[in-house]
Amino acid sequence: MDSLLTLTTETDDPDSPGVGSLLTARTADAYADLLHHVVDDIAGHVRAVRAPSVGPDRSALERLVEERTLDGSGIGAAAALEEAGALYAQHAVWFHHPSYLAHLNCPVVLPAVAAEAMLAAINTSVDTYDQSLVATLMEQRLVRWTGRRIGFAAGDGVFTSGGTQSNLQALFLARRRAERRATTDREDLLPRLRVLTTEAAHFSVSRSAELLGLAEDAVRIVAADGQGRMDPTALDVLLTRCEASGEPVMAVVATAGTTDRGLIDPLAEIAATTGTHGAWLHVDAAYGGGLLVSGTRRQLLAGIERADSVTVDFHKTYFQPVSSSALIVRDPADLAAAAHHADYLNPAAEAASADAEPNQVDKSLQTTRRFDALKLWTTLRALGPDELGRMVDRVCDLAAEVRGLLEDDPDLHVLGTTDLSTVVFRFQPAGLDDARVDELQPLIRRILFQSGRAMVARTTIDGVCYLKLTLLNPEATLTDIAAVLDLVRATGRGLLAGTRLAATGVDR
Ligand SMILES: *Cc1c(COP(=O)(O)O)cnc(C)c1O
């Protein structure tokens, strides 16, 4: 602790601001002490976790957040970190707890968490080669690795902050290609461009269309089959109709793993159709990208190798800490065509030369950018892709087991099927009308959430309210999930009993 005390006193020196508080050669020991302390603290929290959260009420949290001054003199690094642990870690949502079943959050693998500490300390920015050296080469190698897993002969790409950004960039590249092909100017073209996708596509698709200046009605919905997967025949019809009416299709977005139901659109048939029409095919595999390493389910992605661009979220099905995602394109020229050159960073004149420095900023919508690739690198080296694939397969198997468990359940009814690891269901005991059942689902979620004991999600599909489990924890067991389902049942029954009491005028 000696070095930590030094750290606080030295920052008070008015003649040398910052000295002692920055990570430098002089403070390397203090850095190690501070981080060891933080790591021990967090390990203690992780060890003690008994539920996804301690279920604090929001007004209590608001008070805790507001009561600290941010304008006073510093309290020193050790005290500030201890305080942050008490505030943040104590009241966090823990994704590794087997009763956390809500959203697409995964428990994280150890080598990646450790790598996160490494990249934070070194603070590389992978925008230009002269800021990153080997980091750029490592990221490029992982982009090639992902491209080869997809089946691209010579792909290219870049790491991004998430699927939302990967999708935006994919559609930006598609727009650039539409502009190159157009015979009219941008002003005339943009209002006519169309993006075809299904109702179940991630909302970032329509948001991106808006950001890219397309018309309000640019996104056209392709009909789906009974489950919700894109119907390739309907896609063909819609493509033909758009072409006939002078509405160039900028991109078709297929989803490999819809956010709600984990459904994979029939990629091979869709690719055949987009191929015939010469349309850009983007595959949003933010969720389903984990199947690229699966030993048993890789064939569900057959056809993905014919996409023009693919989104993969490593912070979902590769068990990576947030953020870690990539946009991978089949033809490197599509990425290169959107490069921007700044004289102070990556001058165009140098980019043309044979020994030009490899600047990832050429390929990114971001400038300063984290070296998130290091986490995937250490993960692949530590565990190997097959082990990651087994983890993905495990959560998919678990979803099938949960569905089996609910098959004849009198109270909990499962909706449709999944290709990945979600279970969409609702609490619907016999004799209740639909409107009442719709009301109950979000209430059940809210009560469980507020208790902190279990977390499930809620959603609406075709106007009907459901609960949803997103299984991304390969260590969770069927018994763990069954216990949460019991809580759902008990909560639902409790709500119904409360209603009956209220109806008879008895105060709860
Ligand atoms: C999660 C998800 C996204 C968004 O990814 P972020 O990393 O949250 O930005 C996009 N598409 C699909 C299908 C997703 O499941």
Short mmCIF file of C-alpha atoms and ligand atoms in Angstrom, two decimals:
data_model
loop_
_atom_site.label_atom_id
_atom_site.label_comp_id
_atom_site.label_asym_id
_atom_site.label_seq_id
_atom_site.Cartn_x
_atom_site.Cartn_y
_atom_site.Cartn_z
CA MET A 1 0.00 0.00 0.00
CA ASP A 2 3.00 2.34 0.40
CA SER A 3 3.11 3.13 -3.26
CA LEU A 4 -0.60 3.93 -3.25
CA LEU A 5 -0.11 6.49 -0.50
CA THR A 6 2.70 8.07 -2.46
CA LEU A 7 0.34 8.20 -5.40
CA THR A 8 -2.22 10.37 -3.59
CA THR A 9 0.29 12.81 -2.10
CA GLU A 10 2.16 13.39 -5.33
CA THR A 11 -0.96 14.39 -7.25
CA ASP A 12 -1.33 17.28 -4.81
CA ASP A 13 1.86 18.93 -5.99
CA PRO A 14 0.70 22.12 -7.76
CA ASP A 15 3.99 22.48 -9.64
CA SER A 16 3.70 19.15 -11.41
CA PRO A 17 0.09 18.28 -12.11
CA GLY A 18 -0.60 14.65 -12.82
CA VAL A 19 2.74 13.40 -11.62
CA GLY A 20 2.18 10.22 -9.72
CA SER A 21 -1.32 9.69 -11.06
CA LEU A 22 -0.35 8.70 -14.60
CA LEU A 23 0.76 5.20 -15.51
CA THR A 24 4.47 5.68 -16.20
CA ALA A 25 7.74 3.95 -15.44
CA ARG A 26 7.77 5.69 -12.05
CA THR A 27 4.32 4.41 -11.09
CA ALA A 28 4.61 0.87 -12.45
CA ASP A 29 4.72 -0.54 -8.90
CA ALA A 30 1.71 1.52 -7.85
CA TYR A 31 -0.12 0.30 -10.94
CA ALA A 32 0.58 -3.31 -10.04
CA ASP A 33 -0.52 -2.75 -6.42
CA LEU A 34 -3.70 -0.97 -7.44
CA LEU A 35 -4.69 -3.60 -9.98
CA HIS A 36 -3.93 -6.50 -7.67
CA HIS A 37 -6.14 -4.83 -5.13
CA VAL A 38 -8.98 -4.30 -7.63
CA VAL A 39 -8.69 -7.85 -8.94
CA ASP A 40 -8.83 -9.28 -5.41
CA ASP A 41 -11.86 -7.11 -4.66
CA ILE A 42 -13.72 -8.24 -7.80
CA ALA A 43 -12.76 -11.87 -7.23
CA GLY A 44 -14.35 -11.53 -3.80
CA HIS A 45 -17.52 -10.12 -5.31
CA VAL A 46 -17.68 -12.87 -7.95
CA ARG A 47 -17.15 -15.52 -5.27
CA ALA A 48 -19.99 -14.07 -3.18
CA VAL A 49 -22.59 -13.74 -5.95
CA ARG A 50 -25.75 -15.65 -4.95
CA ALA A 51 -28.18 -14.12 -7.48
CA PRO A 52 -27.94 -12.11 -10.72
CA SER A 53 -28.32 -8.95 -8.64
CA VAL A 54 -28.96 -7.97 -5.05
CA GLY A 55 -32.24 -6.45 -6.22
CA PRO A 56 -31.76 -2.87 -5.05
CA ASP A 57 -34.58 -0.43 -5.68
CA ARG A 58 -33.87 2.37 -8.10
CA SER A 59 -34.34 5.26 -5.71
CA ALA A 60 -31.75 3.74 -3.38
CA LEU A 61 -29.33 3.44 -6.32
CA GLU A 62 -30.04 7.00 -7.40
CA ARG A 63 -29.23 8.22 -3.90
CA LEU A 64 -25.97 6.27 -3.85
CA VAL A 65 -24.98 7.69 -7.23
CA GLU A 66 -25.90 11.26 -6.35
CA GLU A 67 -24.30 11.38 -2.92
CA ARG A 68 -20.71 11.45 -4.19
CA THR A 69 -19.27 14.78 -5.22
CA LEU A 70 -17.43 14.83 -8.55
CA ASP A 71 -16.06 18.32 -8.04
CA GLY A 72 -14.15 18.01 -4.76
CA SER A 73 -10.45 17.32 -4.33
CA GLY A 74 -9.44 13.74 -5.08
CA ILE A 75 -9.59 11.00 -2.48
CA GLY A 76 -6.76 9.01 -4.06
CA ALA A 77 -6.80 6.02 -6.39
CA ALA A 78 -7.04 3.29 -3.76
CA ALA A 79 -10.01 4.89 -1.98
CA ALA A 80 -11.75 5.78 -5.25
CA LEU A 81 -11.45 2.22 -6.52
CA GLU A 82 -12.65 0.77 -3.24
CA GLU A 83 -15.61 3.10 -3.33
CA ALA A 84 -16.36 2.18 -6.95
CA GLY A 85 -16.33 -1.50 -5.98
CA ALA A 86 -18.86 -0.83 -3.22
CA LEU A 87 -21.04 1.20 -5.56
CA TYR A 88 -20.73 -0.65 -8.88
CA ALA A 89 -19.73 -4.25 -8.21
CA GLN A 90 -22.06 -4.50 -5.25
CA HIS A 91 -25.02 -3.44 -7.40
CA ALA A 92 -24.12 -4.93 -10.78
CA VAL A 93 -25.99 -7.49 -12.86
CA TRP A 94 -23.92 -10.69 -12.98
CA PHE A 95 -24.16 -12.56 -16.25
CA HIS A 96 -22.31 -15.63 -14.97
CA HIS A 97 -25.05 -16.46 -12.47
CA PRO A 98 -27.15 -19.35 -13.86
CA SER A 99 -30.40 -17.50 -13.08
CA TYR A 100 -29.43 -14.67 -15.44
CA LEU A 101 -31.39 -15.64 -18.56
CA ALA A 102 -32.52 -12.31 -19.97
CA HIS A 103 -30.57 -10.82 -22.84
CA LEU A 104 -27.72 -11.69 -25.19
CA ASN A 105 -25.08 -11.28 -22.50
CA CYS A 106 -22.57 -14.01 -21.91
CA PRO A 107 -20.31 -15.00 -19.07
CA VAL A 108 -16.77 -14.16 -20.16
CA VAL A 109 -13.76 -16.43 -20.60
CA LEU A 110 -10.79 -15.84 -18.31
CA PRO A 111 -8.07 -15.25 -20.92
CA ALA A 112 -10.19 -12.50 -22.49
CA VAL A 113 -10.82 -10.77 -19.17
CA ALA A 114 -7.10 -10.81 -18.45
CA ALA A 115 -6.35 -9.53 -21.97
CA GLU A 116 -8.80 -6.68 -21.34
CA ALA A 117 -6.61 -5.55 -18.44
CA MET A 118 -3.56 -5.77 -20.70
CA LEU A 119 -4.99 -3.70 -23.53
CA ALA A 120 -6.40 -1.12 -21.12
CA ALA A 121 -2.99 -0.55 -19.57
CA ILE A 122 -1.09 -0.34 -22.84
CA ASN A 123 -3.93 1.68 -24.37
CA THR A 124 -3.14 0.96 -28.00
CA SER A 125 -5.34 2.55 -30.61
CA VAL A 126 -5.59 0.40 -33.70
CA ASP A 127 -6.31 3.25 -36.10
CA THR A 128 -2.92 3.67 -37.72
CA TYR A 129 0.00 1.29 -37.90
CA ASP A 130 2.32 3.88 -36.37
CA GLN A 131 0.18 3.80 -33.20
CA SER A 132 -0.24 0.08 -32.97
CA LEU A 133 2.40 -1.96 -34.83
CA VAL A 134 1.88 -5.63 -33.95
CA ALA A 135 -1.66 -4.97 -32.70
CA THR A 136 -2.76 -4.05 -36.23
CA LEU A 137 -1.17 -7.22 -37.59
CA MET A 138 -2.88 -9.33 -34.90
CA GLU A 139 -6.26 -7.75 -35.66
CA GLN A 140 -5.76 -8.33 -39.38
CA ARG A 141 -4.86 -11.96 -38.75
CA LEU A 142 -8.10 -12.43 -36.76
CA VAL A 143 -10.11 -10.75 -39.51
CA ARG A 144 -8.59 -13.25 -41.96
CA TRP A 145 -9.29 -16.10 -39.52
CA THR A 146 -12.95 -15.08 -39.24
CA GLY A 147 -13.21 -14.62 -43.00
CA ARG A 148 -11.84 -18.12 -43.58
CA ARG A 149 -14.30 -19.57 -41.04
CA ILE A 150 -17.06 -17.86 -43.02
CA GLY A 151 -15.65 -19.34 -46.21
CA PHE A 152 -14.39 -16.18 -47.93
CA ALA A 153 -11.44 -16.88 -50.22
CA ALA A 154 -9.88 -13.46 -49.55
CA GLY A 155 -12.02 -11.47 -47.18
CA ASP A 156 -11.21 -8.32 -45.29
CA GLY A 157 -12.82 -6.42 -42.44
CA VAL A 158 -12.36 -4.64 -39.18
CA PHE A 159 -13.25 -4.98 -35.51
CA THR A 160 -16.09 -2.75 -34.32
CA SER A 161 -17.80 -1.85 -31.07
CA GLY A 162 -20.76 -4.15 -31.70
CA GLY A 163 -23.33 -5.56 -34.07
CA THR A 164 -25.11 -2.23 -34.35
CA GLN A 165 -21.99 -0.60 -35.69
CA SER A 166 -21.08 -3.57 -37.88
CA ASN A 167 -24.53 -3.45 -39.48
CA LEU A 168 -24.28 0.31 -40.03
CA GLN A 169 -20.93 -0.09 -41.73
CA ALA A 170 -22.17 -2.97 -43.89
CA LEU A 171 -25.06 -0.86 -45.13
CA PHE A 172 -22.74 2.10 -45.65
CA LEU A 173 -20.53 -0.05 -47.90
CA ALA A 174 -23.64 -1.30 -49.70
CA ARG A 175 -24.77 2.27 -50.26
CA ARG A 176 -21.36 3.14 -51.69
CA ARG A 177 -21.66 0.27 -54.14
CA ALA A 178 -25.17 1.34 -55.12
CA GLU A 179 -23.79 4.84 -55.76
CA ARG A 180 -20.96 3.49 -57.91
CA ARG A 181 -23.43 1.51 -59.99
CA ALA A 182 -26.01 4.26 -60.32
CA THR A 183 -26.36 6.35 -63.45
CA THR A 184 -27.86 9.26 -61.51
CA ASP A 185 -26.43 11.43 -58.75
CA ARG A 186 -26.74 10.71 -55.03
CA GLU A 187 -29.56 13.19 -54.50
CA ASP A 188 -31.70 11.38 -56.99
CA LEU A 189 -30.62 7.90 -55.89
CA LEU A 190 -30.96 7.97 -52.08
CA PRO A 191 -34.74 8.38 -51.85
CA ARG A 192 -35.22 5.41 -54.18
CA LEU A 193 -32.85 2.93 -52.51
CA ARG A 194 -34.43 -0.03 -50.72
CA VAL A 195 -33.27 -2.44 -48.04
CA LEU A 196 -35.07 -5.77 -47.84
CA THR A 197 -35.24 -7.72 -44.62
CA THR A 198 -37.74 -9.49 -42.35
CA GLU A 199 -39.80 -8.21 -39.46
CA ALA A 200 -37.45 -10.04 -37.10
CA ALA A 201 -34.31 -8.16 -38.23
CA HIS A 202 -32.43 -6.22 -35.57
CA PHE A 203 -33.63 -2.62 -35.20
CA SER A 204 -30.15 -1.38 -36.15
CA VAL A 205 -31.01 -2.20 -39.78
CA SER A 206 -33.79 0.38 -40.04
CA ARG A 207 -31.85 2.80 -37.84
CA SER A 208 -28.88 2.51 -40.20
CA ALA A 209 -31.10 3.14 -43.22
CA GLU A 210 -32.25 6.34 -41.55
CA LEU A 211 -28.70 7.41 -40.67
CA LEU A 212 -27.58 6.74 -44.24
CA GLY A 213 -30.14 9.18 -45.56
CA LEU A 214 -32.55 6.71 -47.11
CA ALA A 215 -36.27 7.37 -47.36
CA GLU A 216 -38.51 6.74 -44.37
CA ASP A 217 -40.06 3.74 -46.12
CA ALA A 218 -36.75 2.43 -47.50
CA VAL A 219 -36.83 -0.78 -45.47
CA ARG A 220 -39.25 -3.24 -47.06
CA ILE A 221 -40.35 -6.30 -45.12
CA VAL A 222 -39.91 -9.67 -46.77
CA ALA A 223 -42.53 -12.23 -45.74
CA ALA A 224 -41.42 -15.02 -43.44
CA ASP A 225 -42.40 -18.65 -43.04
CA GLY A 226 -44.62 -19.79 -40.16
CA GLN A 227 -41.69 -19.66 -37.73
CA GLY A 228 -40.28 -16.30 -38.79
CA ARG A 229 -37.47 -17.20 -41.19
CA MET A 230 -37.21 -15.22 -44.43
CA ASP A 231 -39.13 -16.78 -47.31
CA PRO A 232 -36.72 -16.85 -50.31
CA THR A 233 -39.59 -16.95 -52.81
CA ALA A 234 -41.13 -13.84 -51.28
CA LEU A 235 -37.67 -12.23 -51.45
CA ASP A 236 -37.44 -13.03 -55.16
CA VAL A 237 -40.86 -11.51 -55.79
CA LEU A 238 -40.04 -8.35 -53.85
CA LEU A 239 -36.64 -7.94 -55.55
CA THR A 240 -38.30 -8.26 -58.94
CA ARG A 241 -41.00 -5.77 -58.03
CA CYS A 242 -38.48 -3.20 -56.73
CA GLU A 243 -36.37 -3.50 -59.89
CA ALA A 244 -39.44 -3.08 -62.09
CA SER A 245 -40.51 0.09 -60.30
CA GLY A 246 -37.13 1.83 -60.35
CA GLU A 247 -36.30 1.22 -56.70
CA PRO A 248 -32.72 -0.15 -56.62
CA VAL A 249 -32.23 -2.66 -53.81
CA MET A 250 -29.21 -1.41 -51.89
CA ALA A 251 -29.00 -4.52 -49.72
CA VAL A 252 -30.80 -7.62 -48.59
CA VAL A 253 -30.24 -8.24 -44.88
CA ALA A 254 -30.58 -11.85 -43.76
CA THR A 255 -30.36 -12.68 -40.07
CA ALA A 256 -28.37 -15.65 -38.81
CA GLY A 257 -29.88 -15.84 -35.36
CA THR A 258 -32.74 -13.40 -34.80
CA THR A 259 -32.44 -11.58 -31.51
CA ASP A 260 -35.75 -12.82 -30.12
CA ARG A 261 -36.13 -16.32 -31.46
CA GLY A 262 -32.64 -17.34 -32.54
CA LEU A 263 -33.85 -18.24 -36.02
CA ILE A 264 -31.49 -18.48 -38.96
CA ASP A 265 -32.81 -17.36 -42.33
CA PRO A 266 -32.22 -19.93 -45.14
CA LEU A 267 -28.92 -18.38 -46.22
CA ALA A 268 -28.12 -20.61 -49.20
CA GLU A 269 -31.47 -20.01 -50.89
CA ILE A 270 -31.34 -16.31 -50.08
CA ALA A 271 -27.80 -16.09 -51.51
CA ALA A 272 -28.96 -17.81 -54.69
CA THR A 273 -31.72 -15.21 -55.06
CA THR A 274 -29.54 -12.16 -54.32
CA GLY A 275 -26.93 -13.63 -56.66
CA THR A 276 -29.44 -13.79 -59.50
CA HIS A 277 -30.51 -10.19 -58.90
CA GLY A 278 -27.00 -8.87 -58.26
CA ALA A 279 -28.07 -7.51 -54.87
CA TRP A 280 -25.73 -6.93 -51.92
CA LEU A 281 -26.30 -9.63 -49.30
CA HIS A 282 -25.52 -8.74 -45.70
CA VAL A 283 -25.77 -11.52 -43.13
CA ASP A 284 -26.30 -10.28 -39.60
CA ALA A 285 -24.74 -13.14 -37.64
CA ALA A 286 -24.30 -11.07 -34.48
CA TYR A 287 -25.88 -13.90 -32.50
CA GLY A 288 -25.44 -16.94 -34.76
CA GLY A 289 -21.78 -16.21 -35.58
CA GLY A 290 -20.79 -18.59 -32.80
CA LEU A 291 -21.83 -21.46 -35.06
CA LEU A 292 -18.74 -20.73 -37.17
CA VAL A 293 -16.83 -22.74 -34.53
CA SER A 294 -19.56 -25.25 -33.70
CA GLY A 295 -18.74 -28.89 -34.23
CA THR A 296 -22.36 -29.91 -34.79
CA ARG A 297 -24.30 -26.92 -36.12
CA ARG A 298 -21.98 -25.21 -38.62
CA GLN A 299 -24.20 -26.40 -41.50
CA LEU A 300 -26.97 -24.06 -40.30
CA LEU A 301 -24.81 -21.24 -41.70
CA ALA A 302 -24.36 -22.89 -45.12
CA GLY A 303 -24.50 -20.16 -47.76
CA ILE A 304 -22.97 -17.47 -45.52
CA GLU A 305 -19.83 -17.71 -47.68
CA ARG A 306 -21.82 -16.12 -50.52
CA ALA A 307 -22.65 -12.99 -48.52
CA ASP A 308 -21.05 -9.67 -49.39
CA SER A 309 -20.72 -8.76 -45.72
CA VAL A 310 -21.16 -10.48 -42.37
CA THR A 311 -21.58 -9.16 -38.82
CA VAL A 312 -20.18 -11.32 -36.00
CA ASP A 313 -20.49 -10.33 -32.33
CA PHE A 314 -17.70 -11.96 -30.37
CA HIS A 315 -19.20 -10.46 -27.21
CA LYS A 316 -22.19 -12.75 -27.61
CA THR A 317 -21.40 -16.30 -28.68
CA TYR A 318 -17.60 -16.18 -28.28
CA PHE A 319 -17.83 -15.35 -24.57
CA GLN A 320 -15.84 -12.13 -24.93
CA PRO A 321 -16.09 -9.04 -22.73
CA VAL A 322 -17.94 -6.08 -24.25
CA SER A 323 -16.96 -4.77 -26.76
CA SER A 324 -15.87 -7.16 -29.44
CA SER A 325 -17.48 -7.43 -32.84
CA ALA A 326 -16.37 -7.47 -36.45
CA LEU A 327 -17.60 -6.62 -39.89
CA ILE A 328 -16.17 -9.00 -42.48
CA VAL A 329 -16.54 -8.44 -46.22
CA ARG A 330 -16.01 -10.94 -49.03
CA ASP A 331 -14.44 -8.50 -51.48
CA PRO A 332 -11.69 -6.30 -49.97
CA ALA A 333 -12.34 -3.75 -52.75
CA ASP A 334 -15.76 -2.96 -51.25
CA LEU A 335 -14.05 -1.93 -48.03
CA ALA A 336 -11.25 -0.07 -49.77
CA ALA A 337 -13.74 1.93 -51.84
CA ALA A 338 -15.07 3.56 -48.66
CA ALA A 339 -11.64 4.54 -47.27
CA HIS A 340 -11.16 8.08 -46.11
CA HIS A 341 -7.70 9.62 -46.11
CA ALA A 342 -6.60 12.36 -43.75
CA ASP A 343 -3.28 14.07 -44.39
CA TYR A 344 -2.24 13.91 -40.74
CA LEU A 345 -3.12 10.23 -40.29
CA ASN A 346 -3.18 8.09 -43.40
CA PRO A 347 -2.35 10.30 -46.39
CA ALA A 348 -3.68 9.15 -49.75
CA ALA A 349 -0.32 9.69 -51.42
CA GLU A 350 1.33 7.14 -49.13
CA ALA A 351 -1.55 4.67 -49.27
CA ALA A 352 -0.85 4.12 -52.96
CA SER A 353 2.78 3.11 -52.44
CA ALA A 354 3.87 -0.50 -52.38
CA ASP A 355 5.21 -0.45 -48.83
CA ALA A 356 2.37 1.64 -47.42
CA GLU A 357 1.78 1.22 -43.70
CA PRO A 358 -1.31 -0.90 -43.04
CA ASN A 359 -3.71 1.54 -41.42
CA GLN A 360 -6.91 0.01 -40.10
CA VAL A 361 -8.49 3.46 -39.91
CA ASP A 362 -8.85 3.15 -43.70
CA LYS A 363 -11.37 0.39 -43.03
CA SER A 364 -13.23 1.70 -39.99
CA LEU A 365 -15.98 4.18 -39.19
CA GLN A 366 -14.11 4.91 -35.97
CA THR A 367 -10.79 6.70 -35.66
CA THR A 368 -9.41 5.99 -32.19
CA ARG A 369 -10.33 2.36 -31.63
CA ARG A 370 -9.73 -0.18 -28.87
CA PHE A 371 -7.55 -3.22 -29.47
CA ASP A 372 -10.47 -5.53 -28.70
CA ALA A 373 -9.01 -8.18 -30.99
CA LEU A 374 -6.45 -9.05 -28.32
CA LYS A 375 -9.19 -10.71 -26.27
CA LEU A 376 -10.24 -13.05 -29.06
CA TRP A 377 -6.60 -13.73 -29.85
CA THR A 378 -5.80 -14.87 -26.30
CA THR A 379 -9.04 -16.84 -26.18
CA LEU A 380 -8.26 -18.78 -29.35
CA ARG A 381 -4.71 -19.42 -28.14
CA ALA A 382 -5.84 -20.44 -24.66
CA LEU A 383 -8.87 -22.57 -25.45
CA GLY A 384 -8.85 -23.21 -29.18
CA PRO A 385 -11.90 -22.69 -31.39
CA ASP A 386 -13.24 -26.22 -30.85
CA GLU A 387 -13.69 -25.59 -27.13
CA LEU A 388 -15.58 -22.34 -27.91
CA GLY A 389 -17.71 -24.35 -30.34
CA ARG A 390 -18.52 -26.89 -27.63
CA MET A 391 -19.63 -24.05 -25.37
CA VAL A 392 -21.94 -22.71 -28.08
CA ASP A 393 -23.30 -26.20 -28.74
CA ARG A 394 -23.92 -26.66 -25.04
CA VAL A 395 -26.19 -23.59 -24.77
CA CYS A 396 -28.07 -24.65 -27.91
CA ASP A 397 -28.54 -28.15 -26.45
CA LEU A 398 -29.70 -26.64 -23.18
CA ALA A 399 -32.39 -24.64 -25.01
CA ALA A 400 -33.63 -27.88 -26.58
CA GLU A 401 -33.72 -29.53 -23.15
CA VAL A 402 -35.71 -26.63 -21.70
CA ARG A 403 -38.18 -26.86 -24.58
CA GLY A 404 -38.52 -30.57 -23.89
CA LEU A 405 -39.17 -29.86 -20.24
CA LEU A 406 -42.00 -27.46 -21.12
CA GLU A 407 -43.58 -29.64 -23.77
CA ASP A 408 -46.58 -30.73 -21.70
CA ASP A 409 -46.47 -28.00 -19.11
CA PRO A 410 -49.99 -26.90 -18.12
CA ASP A 411 -48.93 -23.30 -17.33
CA LEU A 412 -45.93 -22.42 -19.50
CA HIS A 413 -46.40 -22.51 -23.27
CA VAL A 414 -43.45 -22.32 -25.65
CA LEU A 415 -43.64 -20.38 -28.92
CA GLY A 416 -42.25 -22.09 -32.02
CA THR A 417 -38.69 -23.28 -32.32
CA THR A 418 -35.12 -21.92 -32.31
CA ASP A 419 -31.92 -22.60 -34.22
CA LEU A 420 -29.83 -21.26 -31.35
CA SER A 421 -30.46 -20.85 -27.64
CA THR A 422 -33.59 -18.86 -26.89
CA VAL A 423 -36.84 -20.05 -25.36
CA VAL A 424 -39.86 -17.80 -25.98
CA PHE A 425 -42.81 -18.77 -23.80
CA ARG A 426 -45.64 -17.43 -21.71
CA PHE A 427 -47.36 -18.10 -18.44
CA GLN A 428 -50.83 -19.08 -19.55
CA PRO A 429 -52.81 -21.26 -17.17
CA ALA A 430 -56.07 -22.63 -18.53
CA GLY A 431 -59.14 -20.42 -18.42
CA LEU A 432 -57.50 -16.98 -18.63
CA ASP A 433 -58.41 -14.63 -21.45
CA ASP A 434 -55.65 -13.46 -23.81
CA ALA A 435 -55.69 -9.84 -22.70
CA ARG A 436 -55.07 -10.86 -19.09
CA VAL A 437 -52.30 -13.24 -20.15
CA ASP A 438 -50.66 -10.42 -22.14
CA GLU A 439 -50.75 -8.22 -19.05
CA LEU A 440 -49.19 -10.83 -16.82
CA GLN A 441 -45.97 -11.42 -18.79
CA PRO A 442 -44.28 -8.04 -18.27
CA LEU A 443 -45.44 -8.02 -14.64
CA ILE A 444 -43.78 -11.38 -14.02
CA ARG A 445 -40.54 -10.10 -15.55
CA ARG A 446 -40.68 -6.95 -13.46
CA ILE A 447 -41.23 -8.80 -10.19
CA LEU A 448 -38.38 -11.24 -10.85
CA PHE A 449 -36.10 -8.40 -11.95
CA GLN A 450 -36.83 -6.36 -8.85
CA SER A 451 -36.17 -9.34 -6.60
CA GLY A 452 -32.77 -9.83 -8.25
CA ARG A 453 -33.23 -13.60 -7.90
CA ALA A 454 -33.71 -14.35 -11.58
CA MET A 455 -33.71 -12.37 -14.78
CA VAL A 456 -35.78 -13.19 -17.82
CA ALA A 457 -36.69 -10.92 -20.74
CA ARG A 458 -40.05 -10.01 -22.19
CA THR A 459 -40.95 -9.39 -25.79
CA THR A 460 -43.89 -9.00 -28.14
CA ILE A 461 -44.21 -11.16 -31.24
CA ASP A 462 -47.08 -10.59 -33.69
CA GLY A 463 -48.80 -8.46 -31.07
CA VAL A 464 -48.64 -11.14 -28.36
CA CYS A 465 -46.64 -10.73 -25.12
CA TYR A 466 -44.10 -13.36 -24.15
CA LEU A 467 -41.31 -14.04 -21.72
CA LYS A 468 -37.93 -15.02 -23.11
CA LEU A 469 -34.89 -16.91 -21.93
CA THR A 470 -31.62 -16.27 -23.76
CA LEU A 471 -29.30 -19.09 -22.78
CA LEU A 472 -25.64 -18.14 -23.11
CA ASN A 473 -24.18 -19.75 -20.02
CA PRO A 474 -22.67 -23.15 -20.85
CA GLU A 475 -22.31 -23.95 -17.15
CA ALA A 476 -26.02 -23.49 -16.42
CA THR A 477 -27.86 -26.78 -15.96
CA LEU A 478 -31.40 -27.85 -16.71
CA THR A 479 -32.00 -27.86 -12.95
CA ASP A 480 -30.91 -24.21 -12.77
CA ILE A 481 -33.32 -23.23 -15.52
CA ALA A 482 -36.15 -25.33 -14.07
CA ALA A 483 -35.75 -23.43 -10.79
CA VAL A 484 -36.22 -20.12 -12.62
CA LEU A 485 -39.26 -21.51 -14.42
CA ASP A 486 -40.69 -22.48 -11.01
CA LEU A 487 -40.19 -18.88 -9.91
CA VAL A 488 -42.00 -17.68 -13.05
CA ARG A 489 -44.90 -20.00 -12.28
CA ALA A 490 -45.06 -19.01 -8.61
CA THR A 491 -44.93 -15.33 -9.52
CA GLY A 492 -47.69 -15.74 -12.09
CA ARG A 493 -49.87 -17.62 -9.65
CA GLY A 494 -49.19 -15.03 -6.98
CA LEU A 495 -50.31 -12.28 -9.35
CA LEU A 496 -53.49 -14.18 -10.17
CA ALA A 497 -54.23 -14.82 -6.51
CA GLY A 498 -53.69 -11.11 -5.83
CA THR A 499 -56.15 -10.20 -8.58
CA ARG A 500 -58.76 -12.54 -7.18
CA LEU A 501 -58.33 -11.06 -3.74
CA ALA A 502 -58.57 -7.56 -5.17
CA ALA A 503 -61.75 -8.55 -7.04
CA THR A 504 -63.37 -9.71 -3.80
CA GLY A 505 -62.38 -6.49 -2.06
CA VAL A 506 -59.77 -8.09 0.21
CA ASP A 507 -56.76 -5.84 0.67
CA ARG A 508 -53.47 -7.51 -0.22
C1 LIG B 1 -27.27 -8.14 -30.61
C2 LIG B 1 -27.62 -8.01 -32.02
C3 LIG B 1 -27.25 -6.87 -32.75
C4 LIG B 1 -26.65 -5.66 -32.09
O1 LIG B 1 -25.38 -5.91 -31.61
P1 LIG B 1 -24.72 -4.98 -30.48
O2 LIG B 1 -23.42 -5.65 -30.27
O3 LIG B 1 -25.63 -5.05 -29.30
O4 LIG B 1 -24.61 -3.61 -31.03
C5 LIG B 1 -27.48 -6.86 -34.10
N1 LIG B 1 -28.10 -7.89 -34.70
C6 LIG B 1 -28.50 -8.99 -34.02
C7 LIG B 1 -29.17 -10.10 -34.76
C8 LIG B 1 -28.28 -9.08 -32.65
O5 LIG B 1 -28.71 -10.15 -31.97
#
